[in-house]
C-alpha positions as CSV (number, residue, x, y, z in Angstrom):
1,E,108.3,27.5,32.4
2,P,111.5,29.7,32.7
3,R,114.1,28.9,35.2
4,S,113.2,32.1,37.1
5,C,109.6,33.1,37.5
6,F,110.4,36.2,39.4
7,L,110.2,38.7,36.5
8,S,108.5,36.6,33.9
9,A,105.0,37.9,33.2
10,P,103.7,34.7,31.5
11,C,105.0,32.6,34.3
12,L,103.5,34.8,37.0
13,L,100.2,34.8,35.2
14,R,100.1,31.0,35.3
15,R,100.9,31.1,39.0
16,V,98.0,33.5,39.6
17,A,95.7,30.6,38.7
18,E,97.4,28.6,41.4
19,L,96.6,31.1,44.2
20,P,97.9,29.4,47.3
21,S,95.3,27.4,49.2
22,L,96.5,29.3,52.3
23,F,94.9,32.5,51.1
24,P,91.9,32.8,53.4
25,Y,89.7,35.2,51.5
26,A,88.2,35.9,48.1
27,A,91.0,37.7,46.3
28,R,90.6,41.4,45.5
29,P,91.8,42.8,42.2
30,G,95.6,42.5,42.1
31,Q,96.0,40.3,45.1
32,A,96.4,37.1,43.2
33,E,99.2,38.7,41.1
34,L,100.9,40.1,44.3
35,V,100.8,36.7,46.0
36,A,102.2,35.0,42.9
37,F,105.0,37.6,42.6
38,L,106.0,37.3,46.3
39,R,105.8,33.5,46.2
40,S,108.2,33.4,43.3
41,A,110.6,35.8,45.0
42,A,110.6,33.7,48.2
43,D,111.0,30.4,46.3
44,E,114.0,31.8,44.5
45,G,115.6,33.5,47.5
46,R,115.2,37.0,46.0
47,H,114.4,40.3,47.5
48,A,111.1,41.9,46.8
49,V,109.8,45.4,47.7
50,V,106.1,46.1,47.7
51,E,104.3,49.4,48.1
52,S,100.5,49.5,48.3
53,G,98.0,51.7,50.1
54,T,96.3,51.0,53.4
55,G,93.5,48.5,53.3
56,T,94.7,46.8,50.1
57,G,95.4,43.5,51.8
58,K,99.2,43.6,51.8
59,T,99.6,41.8,55.1
60,V,97.6,38.7,54.2
61,S,99.1,38.6,50.7
62,V,102.6,38.7,52.0
63,L,101.9,36.2,54.7
64,A,100.1,33.7,52.4
65,A,103.0,33.9,49.9
66,A,105.7,33.6,52.5
67,L,104.1,30.7,54.4
68,S,103.3,28.7,51.2
69,S,106.9,29.1,50.1
70,A,108.2,28.2,53.5
71,R,106.1,25.0,53.5
72,A,107.3,24.1,50.0
73,T,111.0,24.7,50.8
74,G,111.3,23.6,54.4
75,R,111.9,27.1,55.8
76,R,110.2,29.3,58.4
77,V,108.9,32.9,58.3
78,V,110.0,35.8,60.5
79,Y,107.7,38.7,60.1
80,L,109.3,41.9,61.6
81,T,107.1,44.8,62.6
82,R,107.5,48.3,64.2
83,T,104.3,48.6,66.1
84,N,102.0,46.5,68.2
85,S,99.1,47.3,65.9
86,Q,101.0,45.9,62.9
87,A,101.9,42.7,64.9
88,R,98.3,42.2,65.9
89,Q,97.1,42.4,62.3
90,V,99.7,39.8,61.3
91,M,98.3,37.5,64.0
92,V,94.7,38.1,62.9
93,E,95.7,37.0,59.4
94,A,97.7,34.0,60.7
95,R,94.6,32.8,62.5
96,A,92.5,33.3,59.3
97,I,95.1,31.2,57.3
98,A,95.1,28.5,60.0
99,A,91.3,28.3,59.8
100,K,91.3,28.1,56.0
101,S,94.0,25.5,55.8
102,G,92.7,23.4,58.7
103,E,96.2,23.2,60.1
104,R,97.2,24.7,63.5
105,R,100.9,25.2,62.9
106,L,102.4,27.5,65.5
107,A,102.4,31.2,64.8
108,L,104.1,33.0,67.7
109,A,104.0,36.7,68.5
110,L,107.0,38.2,70.5
111,Q,107.5,41.5,72.2
112,G,110.6,43.0,73.7
113,R,111.5,42.0,77.2
114,Q,110.7,45.5,78.4
115,H,107.0,44.9,77.5
116,L,106.9,41.3,78.7
117,C,108.6,41.4,82.1
118,P,105.9,41.3,84.9
119,L,108.5,42.4,87.5
120,R,108.7,45.8,86.0
121,A,105.4,46.7,87.5
122,T,106.7,46.2,91.1
123,D,110.5,46.4,91.0
124,P,111.8,50.0,90.6
125,E,115.2,48.9,89.4
126,M,113.7,46.8,86.7
127,A,111.3,49.5,85.7
128,A,114.1,52.1,85.3
129,A,116.4,49.9,83.3
130,D,116.9,50.3,79.6
131,S,116.8,47.2,77.3
132,E,120.5,46.2,77.8
133,E,120.3,46.7,81.6
134,L,117.1,44.8,81.8
135,A,118.6,41.9,80.0
136,L,121.4,41.7,82.5
137,L,119.1,42.1,85.5
138,C,116.8,39.5,84.1
139,K,119.7,37.1,83.6
140,D,120.7,37.5,87.2
141,K,117.2,36.9,88.5
142,M,116.6,33.9,86.3
143,K,119.8,32.3,87.4
144,A,118.9,32.9,91.0
145,A,115.5,31.3,90.5
146,E,117.2,28.3,88.9
147,D,119.6,28.1,91.9
148,V,116.7,28.2,94.4
149,V,114.9,25.4,92.6
150,A,118.1,23.3,92.4
151,G,118.7,23.9,96.1
152,R,121.7,26.2,95.6
153,K,122.2,29.5,97.4
154,P,121.3,32.3,95.0
155,K,123.6,35.4,94.5
156,H,120.7,37.6,93.6
157,A,117.0,38.0,94.4
158,P,115.2,35.3,92.3
159,C,112.5,36.1,89.8
160,P,109.3,34.6,91.3
161,F,107.7,34.3,87.9
162,H,110.5,32.2,86.5
163,E,110.7,30.2,89.7
164,R,107.0,29.3,89.6
165,G,107.3,28.2,85.9
166,L,110.2,25.9,86.9
167,V,108.3,24.4,89.8
168,E,104.8,24.1,88.4
169,G,105.4,23.9,84.7
170,N,103.8,25.7,81.8
171,A,102.0,23.0,79.9
172,P,98.4,24.5,80.0
173,L,99.7,27.9,78.8
174,L,101.8,26.4,76.1
175,Q,98.8,24.4,74.8
176,W,96.7,27.5,74.8
177,I,99.2,29.4,72.7
178,R,99.5,26.6,70.2
179,E,95.7,26.3,69.9
180,E,94.6,30.0,70.0
181,L,97.6,31.8,68.4
182,P,97.1,34.9,70.6
183,D,98.9,38.2,69.9
184,A,101.8,39.3,72.1
185,Q,99.6,41.5,74.4
186,G,97.3,38.5,75.0
187,I,100.2,36.3,75.9
188,A,101.7,38.8,78.2
189,A,98.5,39.4,80.1
190,R,97.5,35.8,80.5
191,V,100.9,34.4,81.3
192,S,101.7,37.2,83.8
193,A,98.3,36.7,85.5
194,S,99.2,33.0,86.0
195,G,102.3,34.1,87.9
196,R,104.8,33.0,85.2
197,C,107.2,34.7,82.9
198,P,106.0,35.5,79.3
199,H,109.5,36.1,78.0
200,V,110.8,32.7,79.1
201,L,107.7,30.9,77.9
202,T,107.6,32.4,74.4
203,R,111.3,32.0,74.0
204,G,110.9,28.3,74.7
205,L,108.3,28.0,71.9
206,L,110.5,29.5,69.2
207,L,112.0,26.1,68.2
208,E,108.6,24.9,67.0
209,A,107.2,28.1,65.5
210,E,106.5,28.1,61.8
211,L,105.8,31.9,61.9
212,V,107.4,34.3,64.3
213,V,106.1,37.8,64.5
214,A,108.6,40.0,66.3
215,P,109.8,43.6,66.7
216,D,112.4,44.4,64.0
217,G,115.2,44.7,66.6
218,Y,115.2,40.9,67.0
219,L,117.0,40.6,63.6
220,L,118.4,44.1,63.1
221,H,120.2,44.4,66.4
222,P,123.6,42.7,66.0
223,G,123.7,41.7,69.7
224,L,120.2,40.2,69.6
225,R,120.2,38.5,66.2
226,G,122.5,35.7,67.2
227,A,120.6,34.8,70.3
228,F,117.2,35.0,68.5
229,L,118.4,32.7,65.7
230,R,119.8,30.3,68.4
231,W,116.5,30.3,70.2
232,M,114.8,29.5,66.9
233,G,117.4,26.8,66.1
234,A,117.8,28.4,62.6
235,S,120.2,30.3,60.5
236,L,119.4,33.2,58.1
237,A,119.3,30.7,55.3
238,D,116.5,28.8,57.0
239,I,114.1,31.7,57.2
240,I,112.1,34.0,55.0
241,V,112.2,37.5,56.4
242,V,109.4,39.9,55.9
243,I,110.0,43.5,57.0
244,D,106.8,45.6,57.5
245,E,107.1,49.4,56.9
246,A,110.5,48.9,55.4
247,H,110.9,52.7,54.7
248,N,111.7,53.0,58.5
249,L,114.8,50.9,58.1
250,P,117.3,53.8,57.9
251,A,116.0,55.4,61.0
252,Q,115.9,52.1,62.8
253,A,119.4,51.3,61.8
254,R,120.6,54.7,63.2
255,E,118.7,54.0,66.4
256,L,120.3,50.6,66.9
257,A,123.8,52.0,66.1
258,T,123.4,54.8,68.7
259,A,125.3,54.2,71.9
260,R,123.5,55.0,75.2
261,L,124.7,55.7,78.7
262,T,122.0,56.4,81.3
263,R,122.2,57.7,84.8
264,T,120.7,54.4,85.9
265,S,123.7,52.6,84.4
266,I,126.1,55.0,86.2
267,E,124.3,54.3,89.5
268,R,124.6,50.6,89.0
269,A,128.3,50.9,88.1
270,L,128.9,52.9,91.3
271,A,127.3,50.2,93.3
272,E,129.6,47.7,91.7
273,T,132.7,49.8,92.4
274,R,131.7,49.7,96.1
275,A,131.3,45.9,96.0
276,F,134.6,45.3,94.1
277,G,137.0,47.7,96.0
278,D,136.7,50.7,93.8
279,P,139.5,49.9,91.2
280,V,141.8,52.6,89.9
281,A,140.8,54.0,86.5
282,L,143.1,56.8,85.7
283,G,146.5,57.3,87.4
284,N,145.5,57.3,91.0
285,L,141.9,58.2,90.2
286,P,139.3,55.8,91.6
287,L,136.8,54.5,89.2
288,S,134.0,55.9,91.4
289,R,135.3,59.5,90.9
290,L,135.2,59.0,87.1
291,L,131.6,57.8,87.3
292,R,130.6,60.7,89.5
293,A,132.2,63.1,87.1
294,L,130.2,61.5,84.3
295,D,127.0,61.8,86.3
296,A,127.7,65.5,87.1
297,V,128.3,66.2,83.4
298,F,125.0,64.6,82.5
299,V,123.2,66.8,84.9
300,E,125.0,70.0,83.8
301,L,124.4,69.3,80.1
302,S,120.7,68.5,80.7
303,E,120.2,71.7,82.7
304,S,122.0,73.8,80.1
305,Y,120.7,72.3,76.8
306,L,117.6,70.2,77.3
307,P,114.4,72.2,77.0
308,E,111.6,71.5,79.5
309,G,109.6,68.6,78.4
310,A,112.0,67.5,75.7
311,E,113.6,64.1,75.5
312,D,116.8,65.0,73.6
313,A,118.9,68.0,72.5
314,L,121.8,68.7,70.2
315,L,125.0,69.5,72.0
316,P,127.7,71.8,70.7
317,P,130.7,69.9,69.3
318,E,133.0,68.5,71.9
319,E,131.0,70.0,74.8
320,F,130.7,66.7,76.6
321,D,134.5,66.0,76.3
322,V,135.4,69.5,77.4
323,L,133.3,69.3,80.6
324,L,134.4,65.8,81.5
325,L,138.1,66.6,80.9
326,S,137.8,69.8,83.0
327,S,136.1,67.9,85.8
328,L,138.8,65.3,85.9
329,Q,141.7,67.7,85.1
330,A,142.8,65.2,82.4
331,S,143.8,65.4,78.8
332,T,142.0,63.7,75.9
333,P,144.7,61.0,75.4
334,G,144.7,60.4,79.2
335,L,141.0,59.8,79.1
336,D,141.5,56.7,76.9
337,R,143.6,55.0,79.6
338,P,140.7,54.1,81.9
339,L,139.1,51.8,79.3
340,A,141.4,48.8,79.9
341,P,141.1,48.6,83.7
342,M,137.4,49.3,83.4
343,E,137.0,46.4,81.0
344,E,139.0,44.2,83.4
345,S,136.8,45.3,86.3
346,A,133.6,44.5,84.2
347,A,135.0,41.0,83.4
348,A,135.5,40.4,87.2
349,V,131.9,41.5,87.9
350,R,130.6,39.1,85.2
351,D,132.7,36.2,86.4
352,S,131.5,36.6,90.0
353,A,127.8,36.6,88.9
């Protein structure tokens, strides 16, 4: 057999006869060849791109190939999806593979924190927060819950879901996930109904999961990738990555690289300026005035350029800069100077948390 089986037709044909025992169904025409091709690619650490029509069994073929390679090479599988329906289908096939193999290795479905946080249903601040703001708020509330349980005075309102998990434990829910391999929506519903935090619970299971089904941002977002791999206790070399609907990658990359500033962020920043003495940002200009000017520019731009019912609009070049500079009576070079004191103020806020 050649050193590389990836592009060797005779080698791949021999492997077709060795269709992984993980494949849970009678193979359709072409599926055995696809599994053999993908297994060889995974074994040899190569990239493989597959295009096939809906209903041709891509998901189970990819999953069987990736899991069989992972078990042979001591790695794990991260299956990235764009939609909930794609993730649910992966979990359906994971349960079928578990039933066929007779082994109940953990397949864990994740969702973003914004879909898992039960506090968002009752807390307006949590509900209005974007993903980055939600992560910060969640961190504060989790730390406060841990302080309460440890008998320390919390600096923030504690998360009651995390607090209950710390006090009463999560053992029955963890066992249910290990045995039933539910999808992310099922986990969120059942864990939230028990009064516990789905995000904390699923994050704690990542260390033992053989298969992790997650939104693609978990690996594609530079700020989240490191934390995700730490939670898994893995490096990129330790995992086989499957990206569903890979033709969406350019759009997703642009989305992740796009900076966002919301009015909710500005309101939270204003609250922090009041709590920390309203530091000077530009000459003798208080930081609160800069933030209010930003908010006013947001409002003016949305009223001028955002059509009714639309979520976004294209602005004329430099329109934002012109309005902000006019409002502050500042020059473009002068507008760069607030950054350093603002970063220092932000560090002080983080250190006090």
